[in-house]
Coordinates of N, CA and C in Angstrom, one line a residue:
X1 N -11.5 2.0 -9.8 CA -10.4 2.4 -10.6 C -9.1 2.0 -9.9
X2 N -8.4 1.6 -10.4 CA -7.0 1.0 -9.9 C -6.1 2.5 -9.9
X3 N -5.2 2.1 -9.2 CA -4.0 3.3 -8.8 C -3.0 2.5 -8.5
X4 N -1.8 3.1 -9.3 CA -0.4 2.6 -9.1 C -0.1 3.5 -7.5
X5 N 0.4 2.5 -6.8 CA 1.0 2.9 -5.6 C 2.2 2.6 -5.2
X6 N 3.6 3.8 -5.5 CA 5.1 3.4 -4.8 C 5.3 3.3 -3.8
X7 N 5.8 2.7 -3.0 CA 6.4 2.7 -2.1 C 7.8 1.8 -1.5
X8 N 8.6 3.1 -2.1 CA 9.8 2.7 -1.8 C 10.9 3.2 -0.9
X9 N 12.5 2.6 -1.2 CA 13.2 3.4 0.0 C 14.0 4.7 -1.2
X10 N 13.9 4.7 -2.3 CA 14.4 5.4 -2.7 C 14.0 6.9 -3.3
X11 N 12.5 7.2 -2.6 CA 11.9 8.1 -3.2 C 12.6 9.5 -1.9
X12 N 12.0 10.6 -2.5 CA 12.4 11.8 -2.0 C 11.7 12.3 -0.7
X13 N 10.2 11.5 -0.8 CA 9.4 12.2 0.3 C 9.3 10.8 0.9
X14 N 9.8 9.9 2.1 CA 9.6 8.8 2.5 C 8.3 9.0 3.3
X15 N 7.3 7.9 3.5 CA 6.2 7.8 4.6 C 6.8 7.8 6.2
X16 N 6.7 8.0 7.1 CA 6.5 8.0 8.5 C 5.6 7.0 8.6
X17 N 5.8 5.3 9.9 CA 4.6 4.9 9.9 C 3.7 5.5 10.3
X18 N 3.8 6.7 10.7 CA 2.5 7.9 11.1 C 1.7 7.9 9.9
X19 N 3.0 8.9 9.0 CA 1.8 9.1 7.8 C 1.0 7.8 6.7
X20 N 2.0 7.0 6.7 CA 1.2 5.2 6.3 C -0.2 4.9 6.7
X21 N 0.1 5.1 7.9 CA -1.2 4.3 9.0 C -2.3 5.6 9.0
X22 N -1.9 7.0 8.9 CA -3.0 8.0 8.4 C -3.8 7.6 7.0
X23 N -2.8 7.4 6.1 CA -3.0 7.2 4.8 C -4.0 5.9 4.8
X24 N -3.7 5.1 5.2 CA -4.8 3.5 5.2 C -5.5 3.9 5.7
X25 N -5.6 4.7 7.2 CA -6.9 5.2 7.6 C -7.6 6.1 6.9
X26 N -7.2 6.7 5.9 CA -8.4 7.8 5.4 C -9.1 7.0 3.9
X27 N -7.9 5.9 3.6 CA -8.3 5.4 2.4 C -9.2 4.3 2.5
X28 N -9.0 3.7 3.6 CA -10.5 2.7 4.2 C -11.5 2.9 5.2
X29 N -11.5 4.2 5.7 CA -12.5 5.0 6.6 C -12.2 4.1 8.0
X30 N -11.0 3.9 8.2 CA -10.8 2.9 10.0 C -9.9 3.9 10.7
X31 N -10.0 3.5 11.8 CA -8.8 3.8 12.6 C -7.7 3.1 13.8
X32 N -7.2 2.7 12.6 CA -6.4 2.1 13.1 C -4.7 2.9 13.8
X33 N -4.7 2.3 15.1 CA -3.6 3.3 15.8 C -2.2 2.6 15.7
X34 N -2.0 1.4 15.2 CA -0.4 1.0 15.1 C -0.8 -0.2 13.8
X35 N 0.4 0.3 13.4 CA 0.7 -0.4 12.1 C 0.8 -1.9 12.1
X36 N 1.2 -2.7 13.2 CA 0.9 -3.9 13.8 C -0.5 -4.5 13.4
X37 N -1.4 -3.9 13.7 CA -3.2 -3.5 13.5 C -3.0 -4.5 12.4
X38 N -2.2 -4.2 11.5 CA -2.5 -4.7 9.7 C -1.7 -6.4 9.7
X39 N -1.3 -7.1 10.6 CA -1.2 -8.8 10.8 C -2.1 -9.4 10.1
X40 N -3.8 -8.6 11.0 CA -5.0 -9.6 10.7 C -5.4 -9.9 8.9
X41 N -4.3 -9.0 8.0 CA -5.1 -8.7 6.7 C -6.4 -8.5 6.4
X42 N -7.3 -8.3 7.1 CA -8.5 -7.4 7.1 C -8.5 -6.1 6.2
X43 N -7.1 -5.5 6.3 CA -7.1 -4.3 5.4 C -6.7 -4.4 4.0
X44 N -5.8 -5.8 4.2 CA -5.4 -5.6 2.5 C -6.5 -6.3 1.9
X45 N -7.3 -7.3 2.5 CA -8.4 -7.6 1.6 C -9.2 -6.4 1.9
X46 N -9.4 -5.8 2.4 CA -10.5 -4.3 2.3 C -9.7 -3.5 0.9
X47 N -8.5 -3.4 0.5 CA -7.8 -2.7 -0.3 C -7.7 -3.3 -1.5
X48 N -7.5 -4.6 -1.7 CA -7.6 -5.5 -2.8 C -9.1 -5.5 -3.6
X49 N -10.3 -5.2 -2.4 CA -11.9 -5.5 -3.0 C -11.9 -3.9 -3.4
X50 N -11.2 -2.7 -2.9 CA -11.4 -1.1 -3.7 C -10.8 -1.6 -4.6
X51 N -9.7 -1.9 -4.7 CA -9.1 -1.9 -6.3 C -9.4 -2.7 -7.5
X52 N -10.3 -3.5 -7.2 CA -10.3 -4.5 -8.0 C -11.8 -5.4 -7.6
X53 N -12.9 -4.1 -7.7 CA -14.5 -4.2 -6.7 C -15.1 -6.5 -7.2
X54 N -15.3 -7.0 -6.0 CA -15.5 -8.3 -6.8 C -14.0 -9.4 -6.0
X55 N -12.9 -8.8 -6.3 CA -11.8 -9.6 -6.5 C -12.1 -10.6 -5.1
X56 N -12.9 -10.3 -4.0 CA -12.8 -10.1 -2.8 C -13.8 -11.1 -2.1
X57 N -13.9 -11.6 -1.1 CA -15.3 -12.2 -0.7 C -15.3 -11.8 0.6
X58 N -15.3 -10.3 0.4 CA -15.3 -9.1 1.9 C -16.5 -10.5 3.1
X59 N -17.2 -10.8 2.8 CA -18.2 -11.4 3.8 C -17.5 -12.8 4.5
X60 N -16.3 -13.2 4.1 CA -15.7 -14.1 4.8 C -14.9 -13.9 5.5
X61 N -14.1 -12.2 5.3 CA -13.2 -11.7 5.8 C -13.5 -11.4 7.5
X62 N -12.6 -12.0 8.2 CA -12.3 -12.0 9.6 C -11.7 -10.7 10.6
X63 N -13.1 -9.5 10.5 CA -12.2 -8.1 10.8 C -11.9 -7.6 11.7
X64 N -12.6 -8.7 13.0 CA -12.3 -8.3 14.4 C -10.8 -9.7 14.8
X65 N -10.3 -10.0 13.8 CA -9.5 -11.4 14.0 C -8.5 -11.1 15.0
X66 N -8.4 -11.8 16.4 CA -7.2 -11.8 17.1 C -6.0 -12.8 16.9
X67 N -6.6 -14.1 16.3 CA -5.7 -15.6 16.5 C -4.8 -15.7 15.5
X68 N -4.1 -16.1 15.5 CA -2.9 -16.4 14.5 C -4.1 -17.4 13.3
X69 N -5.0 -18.3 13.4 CA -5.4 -19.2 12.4 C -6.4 -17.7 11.8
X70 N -7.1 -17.2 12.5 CA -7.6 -16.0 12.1 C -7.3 -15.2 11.0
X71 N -5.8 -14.8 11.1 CA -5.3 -14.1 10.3 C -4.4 -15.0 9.6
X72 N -4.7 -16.0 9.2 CA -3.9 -16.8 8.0 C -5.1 -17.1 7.0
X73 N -6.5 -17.1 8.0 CA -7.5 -17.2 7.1 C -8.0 -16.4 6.5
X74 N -7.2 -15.1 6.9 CA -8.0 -13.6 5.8 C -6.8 -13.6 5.0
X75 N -5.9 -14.0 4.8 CA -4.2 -14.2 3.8 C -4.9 -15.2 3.1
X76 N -5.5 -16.2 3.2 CA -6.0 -17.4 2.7 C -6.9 -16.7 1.3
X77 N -8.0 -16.1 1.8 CA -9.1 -15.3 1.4 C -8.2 -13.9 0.2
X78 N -7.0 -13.4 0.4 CA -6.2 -12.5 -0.3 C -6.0 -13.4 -1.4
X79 N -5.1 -14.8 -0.7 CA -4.3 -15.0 -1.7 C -5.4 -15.6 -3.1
X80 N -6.6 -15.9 -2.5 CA -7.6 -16.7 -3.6 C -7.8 -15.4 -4.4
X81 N -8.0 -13.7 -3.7 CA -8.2 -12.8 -4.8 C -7.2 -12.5 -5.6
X82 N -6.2 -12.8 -5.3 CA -5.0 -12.4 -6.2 C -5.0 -14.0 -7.0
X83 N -5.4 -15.0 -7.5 CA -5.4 -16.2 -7.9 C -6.8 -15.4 -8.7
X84 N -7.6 -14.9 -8.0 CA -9.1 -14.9 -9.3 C -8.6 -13.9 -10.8
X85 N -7.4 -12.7 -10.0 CA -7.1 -11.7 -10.7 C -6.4 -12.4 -11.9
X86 N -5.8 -13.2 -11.7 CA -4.6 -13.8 -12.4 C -5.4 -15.0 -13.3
X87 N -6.6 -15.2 -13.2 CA -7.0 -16.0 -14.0 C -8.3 -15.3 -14.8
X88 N -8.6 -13.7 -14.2 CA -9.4 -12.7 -15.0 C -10.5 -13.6 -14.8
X89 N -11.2 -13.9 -13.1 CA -12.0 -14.0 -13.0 C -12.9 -12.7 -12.0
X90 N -12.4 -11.9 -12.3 CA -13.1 -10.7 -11.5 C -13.4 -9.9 -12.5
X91 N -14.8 -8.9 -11.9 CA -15.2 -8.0 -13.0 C -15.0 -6.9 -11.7
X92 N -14.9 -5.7 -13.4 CA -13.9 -4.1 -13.1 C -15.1 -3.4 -13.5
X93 N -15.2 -2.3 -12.3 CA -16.3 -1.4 -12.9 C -15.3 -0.7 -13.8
X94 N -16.1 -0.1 -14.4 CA -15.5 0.8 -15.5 C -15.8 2.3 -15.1
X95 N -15.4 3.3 -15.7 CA -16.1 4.9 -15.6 C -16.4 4.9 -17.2

């Protein structure tokens, strides 16, 4: 199931990178201790394949990635799920 998610500067209750980096931690079961952590895009493809189960090809995804080509190849691997979305080649579980 998809969820709209704000995040802006103009809302009433702002995030703390604390509570951000809590929040990604509880919503992808990691623990990750600085917000830095999220370079490798390992999480936004882990957050693109919840929202959109499929969109993803989690098994190419690079989640221990240190190198800079590392983390352009899990942005590589994003940008093709947001290219499959846009051409409504992913399937949506339903409820």
């Amino acid at each position: 199931m998809a969820v709209n998610v704000y995040s802006t500067s103009v809302t009433s209750d702002n995030l703390s990178r604390h509570d951000m980096l809590a929040w990604i931690n509880e919503s992808l079961q990691l623990n990750l201790t600085k917000i830095e952590q999220l370079c490798s895009g390992a999480a936004y493809c882990q957050f693109m394949d919840m929202l959109f189960p499929g969109s993803i090809a989690l098994k190419k995804v690079k989640f221990q990635a240190k190198l800079e080509h590392e983390y352009i190849q899990n942005f590589k691997i994003l940008q093709a799920g947001f290219k499959r979305m846009a051409h409504g080649n992913a399937r949506f579980l339903t409820h």
